[in-house]
Amino acid sequence: MDWQKRGLEIKAAALALALAPLLAGCGTPGAPQPPSLRLPERVADLAAVRSGNSVTLSWTMPTRNTDKLLLTGPVVARICRAEGSGPCDVVEHGQSFAPGASASVKDVLPAPLTTGTPRLLRYTVELSNHSGRSAGPSNAAIVLAGEAPEAITQLNAEVHRSGIVLAWSPVGGDVPVRLVRTLLTPAQKPAKPGLLAPSPEAVQQTLLVESDTANGRALDKTARIGETYEYRAQRVARVNADGQTLELAGALSPPVIVNVADIFPPEAPRGLVAVATPPANGAAASVDLSWLPNSEADLVGYAVYRREEGGPWLRVSPAKAVPGPAFHDAQVEPGHTYHYAVTAIDQSGHESARSAEAAETVPAS
């Protein structure tokens, strides 16, 4: 009995030790956890672009706070601006943005920052919670203070065969010019039968003109027939400040809109050659024509014309354009001399001038 009693005591003691941690945690508070401050995450992609006397700041709003919890409402942003290594002055405070939004703020520079030699200007943005506390400033976005290049005036655009010719009032000096082109007809049109659809075009593109800008002219060869574009332009100076090469851009010009209508016929085909084949072995006489292909992107094909000495020009090819640079004329008579010319036709139905003539006499045998 003593041994049995002793064994039960040992088992009871072991069970008590095993249950002790569980019993201690039941209803007993653990170590205190720090309260959540609900601080919005810091902005990491702040960008700044100066144009004339204003700076446009843009960034992406976070969607979570520093505790990785979703933000549930608008967040207040504070913009800070510092000249060089000087103190940071608040230039915008109180504007709110939704979580995940693409935020943008324009800062109009005061007069002292729009004159004098170029120098660094640093921007940051801080996002605050309801108590006005933040997780810290964003990355720094750098632009240049100082006098900007002169604004471009009297910008105009005209459609030429080689592209869009842009012109503006020239000033002294060959300062690079940035053209900002916006596509106003972004919906891609279906291709005509037998043609490949054009690759999609970016809605906005920038074209930097770095030579001959003092003359106030530039040529945009990339504009597409049938589209409508808006152009704006600004002079852009490249400045070395504190070991960094930065741009100092003038104000954007007022917009000019141009409809790139297809009003120009193709170039006349070149290199026309005619070779006659006499009748033989029951086969009728014929004349084979060939020429160099045209390079227009909207080319549909060609039309072939023929005349006899002193006679009028007559179209001998079918009503549908000949797709390639060759034609077989089997409607000829031995002993006759024929003069040929070829034209090119584009998708809009414009027909080129006739090519140089090629004459050929069909042998009798």
XYZ file of C-alpha atoms in Angstrom:
365
model
C 0.000 0.000 0.000
C 2.817 2.397 0.827
C 4.311 1.897 -2.606
C 0.977 2.468 -4.283
C 0.401 5.627 -2.261
C 3.876 6.879 -3.113
C 3.306 6.301 -6.861
C 0.074 8.277 -6.803
C 1.795 11.217 -5.142
C 4.510 11.266 -7.794
C 1.945 11.235 -10.613
C -0.027 14.072 -9.007
C 3.118 16.196 -8.678
C 4.038 15.635 -12.340
C 0.544 16.609 -13.469
C 0.649 19.781 -11.428
C 3.954 20.793 -13.022
C 2.561 20.191 -16.533
C -0.551 22.265 -15.907
C 1.218 25.135 -14.172
C 2.080 27.132 -17.383
C -1.440 26.695 -18.700
C -3.034 27.780 -15.484
C -0.686 30.742 -15.217
C -1.738 32.013 -18.692
C -5.409 31.659 -18.083
C -6.829 35.053 -17.193
C -3.384 36.462 -16.462
C -2.240 39.464 -18.621
C 1.014 38.980 -20.575
C 3.669 41.571 -21.380
C 2.063 44.864 -22.529
C 2.150 45.584 -26.304
C 2.965 49.111 -27.589
C -0.122 50.933 -28.895
C -0.468 51.437 -32.655
C 0.358 55.010 -33.741
C -1.409 54.476 -37.092
C 1.323 56.316 -38.977
C 0.954 56.303 -42.779
C 3.910 54.669 -44.521
C 6.493 57.064 -45.918
C 6.312 58.172 -49.559
C 9.190 56.685 -51.567
C 8.599 57.941 -55.132
C 8.307 61.733 -54.858
C 9.175 63.417 -58.188
C 9.477 67.120 -59.002
C 9.427 68.841 -62.409
C 9.939 72.551 -62.861
C 8.355 74.360 -65.801
C 8.797 78.105 -65.917
C 8.108 79.513 -62.458
C 6.220 76.560 -60.993
C 7.145 73.080 -59.807
C 4.813 70.091 -60.153
C 5.245 67.443 -57.460
C 3.818 63.951 -57.856
C 3.881 60.756 -55.828
C 1.900 57.604 -55.039
C -0.044 57.542 -51.785
C 0.558 54.469 -49.601
C -2.294 52.079 -48.825
C -1.104 50.925 -45.383
C 0.267 52.343 -42.173
C 3.524 51.349 -40.484
C 1.669 48.509 -38.695
C 0.780 47.095 -42.150
C -2.905 47.840 -41.581
C -4.974 49.290 -44.420
C -5.527 53.040 -44.339
C -9.243 53.762 -44.140
C -9.514 57.404 -45.158
C -7.807 60.439 -46.710
C -4.336 61.299 -45.444
C -3.023 64.833 -44.897
C 0.161 65.738 -46.818
C 2.728 68.374 -45.889
C 5.089 69.659 -48.611
C 8.452 71.044 -47.556
C 10.850 73.078 -49.749
C 14.508 73.872 -48.986
C 17.043 75.893 -50.944
C 20.381 74.077 -51.017
C 21.242 72.854 -47.509
C 19.063 75.505 -45.878
C 16.047 74.970 -43.643
C 12.937 73.303 -45.026
C 9.923 75.609 -45.318
C 6.402 74.210 -45.432
C 4.754 75.315 -48.689
C 1.595 73.178 -48.601
C -0.147 71.735 -45.577
C -3.671 70.450 -45.146
C -4.421 68.934 -48.551
C -5.622 65.339 -48.231
C -5.307 62.417 -50.623
C -6.949 59.001 -50.719
C -4.871 55.872 -50.013
C -3.306 54.505 -53.203
C -4.067 57.669 -55.192
C -1.710 59.352 -57.633
C -1.137 62.634 -55.836
C -0.038 65.888 -57.462
C 0.608 69.396 -56.117
C 1.818 72.514 -57.948
C 4.140 74.904 -56.123
C 4.347 78.423 -57.583
C 7.836 79.674 -56.773
C 8.254 83.034 -55.075
C 10.159 85.715 -56.989
C 13.519 85.219 -55.181
C 13.634 81.598 -56.390
C 12.972 82.501 -60.053
C 15.946 84.832 -60.471
C 19.692 84.585 -60.220
C 22.046 81.720 -60.985
C 20.791 78.123 -60.887
C 20.959 76.390 -57.498
C 19.475 73.278 -55.947
C 15.954 73.210 -54.588
C 14.923 70.191 -52.496
C 11.360 68.982 -51.863
C 10.012 66.367 -49.443
C 6.509 65.303 -48.450
C 5.305 63.986 -45.082
C 2.040 62.179 -44.445
C 0.362 62.719 -41.069
C -2.135 60.728 -39.017
C -5.106 62.296 -37.238
C -2.817 63.420 -34.425
C -0.460 65.201 -36.829
C 2.316 62.624 -36.413
C 4.221 61.103 -39.362
C 6.656 58.295 -40.081
C 9.119 60.822 -41.514
C 9.800 62.690 -44.748
C 9.811 61.101 -48.181
C 12.737 60.781 -50.529
C 14.113 64.146 -51.661
C 13.126 65.412 -55.124
C 15.579 67.924 -56.608
C 14.965 70.737 -59.110
C 16.754 74.007 -59.848
C 15.918 77.457 -58.587
C 17.063 80.436 -60.650
C 16.100 82.160 -63.872
C 14.440 79.817 -66.368
C 14.977 80.009 -70.158
C 12.696 82.317 -72.094
C 9.276 80.913 -72.905
C 8.532 79.886 -76.503
C 5.973 82.051 -78.288
C 4.021 81.832 -81.554
C 4.285 78.053 -81.873
C 2.582 76.696 -84.998
C 2.472 73.351 -86.778
C 1.914 72.475 -90.449
C 1.541 69.159 -92.226
C 4.205 68.538 -94.875
C 4.951 65.474 -96.931
C 7.982 64.667 -94.759
C 6.191 65.176 -91.400
C 4.941 67.923 -89.089
C 6.931 71.150 -89.395
C 6.903 73.109 -86.126
C 8.015 76.729 -85.965
C 8.283 79.361 -83.222
C 9.727 82.799 -82.615
C 13.518 82.366 -82.425
C 15.711 84.020 -79.827
C 19.460 84.317 -79.537
C 21.304 81.140 -78.643
C 20.885 77.496 -79.557
C 19.088 76.250 -76.423
C 17.577 72.741 -76.682
C 13.797 72.662 -77.119
C 11.488 69.986 -75.760
C 8.323 69.256 -77.729
C 5.504 67.647 -75.753
C 3.171 65.817 -78.136
C -0.212 64.514 -76.986
C -2.281 62.148 -79.111
C -5.878 63.382 -79.117
C -7.238 60.384 -81.037
C -5.909 57.463 -78.966
C -8.442 54.843 -80.116
C -6.606 52.718 -82.673
C -8.428 52.369 -85.968
C -8.820 48.891 -87.494
C -6.452 48.198 -90.346
C -7.766 48.023 -93.887
C -7.986 44.520 -95.397
C -4.608 43.082 -96.246
C -2.679 45.536 -94.060
C -1.093 44.991 -90.670
C -2.542 47.006 -87.781
C -0.161 49.729 -86.583
C 1.447 49.250 -83.212
C -0.257 51.209 -80.404
C 1.021 54.756 -79.973
C 1.768 56.373 -76.617
C -0.745 59.082 -75.728
C 2.027 61.486 -74.691
C 5.586 61.645 -76.003
C 8.433 64.103 -75.619
C 10.807 64.969 -78.442
C 14.038 66.810 -77.629
C 15.399 69.061 -80.383
C 19.066 69.812 -79.699
C 20.341 71.342 -82.949
C 19.365 74.371 -85.053
C 16.852 75.525 -82.439
C 18.056 79.113 -82.857
C 16.248 79.107 -86.228
C 12.959 78.283 -84.504
C 12.096 75.185 -86.556
C 11.837 71.439 -86.040
C 10.464 68.450 -87.966
C 8.492 65.622 -86.371
C 8.754 62.638 -88.717
C 6.961 60.219 -86.382
C 3.433 61.672 -86.552
C 0.943 59.282 -88.128
C -1.458 60.009 -90.962
C -5.072 60.272 -89.808
C -4.290 61.224 -86.197
C -4.759 64.524 -84.362
C -2.031 65.840 -82.069
C -1.513 68.654 -79.604
C 1.971 70.177 -79.407
C 3.508 72.336 -76.692
C 7.136 73.433 -76.481
C 9.623 74.710 -73.926
C 13.292 75.671 -73.891
C 15.460 73.470 -71.682
C 18.876 74.484 -70.308
C 21.228 71.852 -68.884
C 22.977 73.124 -65.773
C 25.745 71.634 -63.617
C 24.963 72.352 -59.964
C 26.910 70.799 -57.075
C 28.256 68.069 -59.346
C 24.838 67.185 -60.768
C 23.633 67.863 -64.318
C 20.032 69.010 -64.083
C 17.507 70.597 -66.429
C 16.085 74.076 -66.004
C 13.031 74.315 -68.252
C 11.114 77.371 -69.365
C 7.336 77.587 -69.318
C 5.406 75.420 -71.748
C 3.989 77.302 -74.713
C 0.245 77.484 -75.372
C -0.908 74.363 -77.231
C -1.281 74.068 -80.980
C -3.448 71.325 -82.526
C -2.807 69.727 -85.903
C -4.839 67.139 -87.800
C -2.469 65.000 -89.852
C -4.735 64.619 -92.865
C -3.545 62.585 -95.836
C -3.523 65.316 -98.477
C -0.364 64.355 -100.348
C -0.272 61.845 -103.207
C 2.553 59.290 -103.320
C 5.765 59.922 -105.196
C 5.749 58.940 -108.884
C 7.249 55.459 -109.407
C 10.792 55.282 -110.787
C 12.832 52.886 -112.853
C 10.140 51.739 -115.293
C 11.385 49.140 -117.792
C 9.397 47.535 -120.662
C 10.427 44.268 -122.350
C 8.460 42.915 -125.341
C 7.982 39.229 -126.174
C 7.081 38.353 -129.794
C 4.372 35.821 -130.650
C 5.744 32.272 -130.719
C 4.404 28.707 -130.638
C 0.805 29.849 -130.539
C 1.413 32.310 -127.696
C 0.385 35.921 -128.229
C 2.808 38.824 -128.127
C 3.146 40.664 -124.800
C 5.032 43.397 -122.965
C 6.306 42.871 -119.422
C 6.761 45.947 -117.225
C 8.701 46.330 -113.992
C 9.687 49.290 -111.804
C 11.114 50.151 -108.410
C 8.618 49.792 -105.521
C 7.425 52.893 -103.698
C 8.192 53.235 -99.983
C 5.031 54.991 -98.702
C 3.547 53.227 -95.663
C -0.046 53.759 -96.882
C 0.573 52.565 -100.451
C -2.210 50.420 -101.951
C -0.686 49.700 -105.353
C -0.160 51.007 -108.879
C -1.977 51.867 -112.092
C -0.485 51.237 -115.560
C -1.109 53.533 -118.536
C -0.327 53.038 -122.195
C -0.480 55.068 -125.389
C 0.565 54.615 -128.984
C 2.544 57.220 -130.852
C 0.537 60.474 -130.885
C -2.432 58.868 -129.086
C -4.003 59.544 -125.655
C -3.069 57.785 -122.433
C -5.360 54.874 -121.533
C -5.352 52.838 -118.349
C -4.609 49.227 -119.214
C -4.393 47.810 -115.684
C -7.608 46.708 -113.863
C -9.712 49.119 -111.812
C -8.239 47.540 -108.670
C -4.689 48.719 -108.077
C -1.846 46.415 -109.122
C -0.354 45.306 -105.775
C 3.268 44.857 -106.858
C 5.803 46.657 -109.073
C 5.214 44.532 -112.190
C 2.580 44.151 -114.915
C 2.030 41.817 -117.868
C 0.336 43.464 -120.871
C -0.991 40.816 -123.243
C -3.211 43.201 -125.247
C -0.574 44.297 -127.777
C -0.066 43.845 -131.506
C 3.192 42.830 -133.263
C 4.874 45.720 -135.071
C 3.346 48.372 -132.815
C 5.300 50.708 -130.562
C 3.811 51.368 -127.136
C 4.605 54.007 -124.527
C 4.006 53.110 -120.864
C 3.821 55.061 -117.600
C 2.929 54.015 -114.061
C 1.316 55.841 -111.117
C 1.186 54.994 -107.393
C -2.059 55.008 -105.352
C -2.427 55.332 -101.555
C -5.161 54.243 -99.138
C -6.982 57.566 -99.442
C -7.206 57.207 -103.223
C -4.578 59.835 -103.991
C -2.772 59.046 -107.233
C 0.744 60.178 -108.020
C 1.945 61.832 -111.178
C 2.901 59.462 -113.974
C 6.369 58.020 -114.019
C 8.883 58.639 -116.762
C 7.820 56.849 -119.951
C 9.215 53.556 -121.193
C 8.695 52.786 -124.909
C 8.885 49.340 -126.490
C 8.213 47.997 -130.017
C 6.671 44.518 -130.199
C 8.561 42.363 -132.742
C 6.534 40.657 -135.454
C 8.171 37.309 -134.730
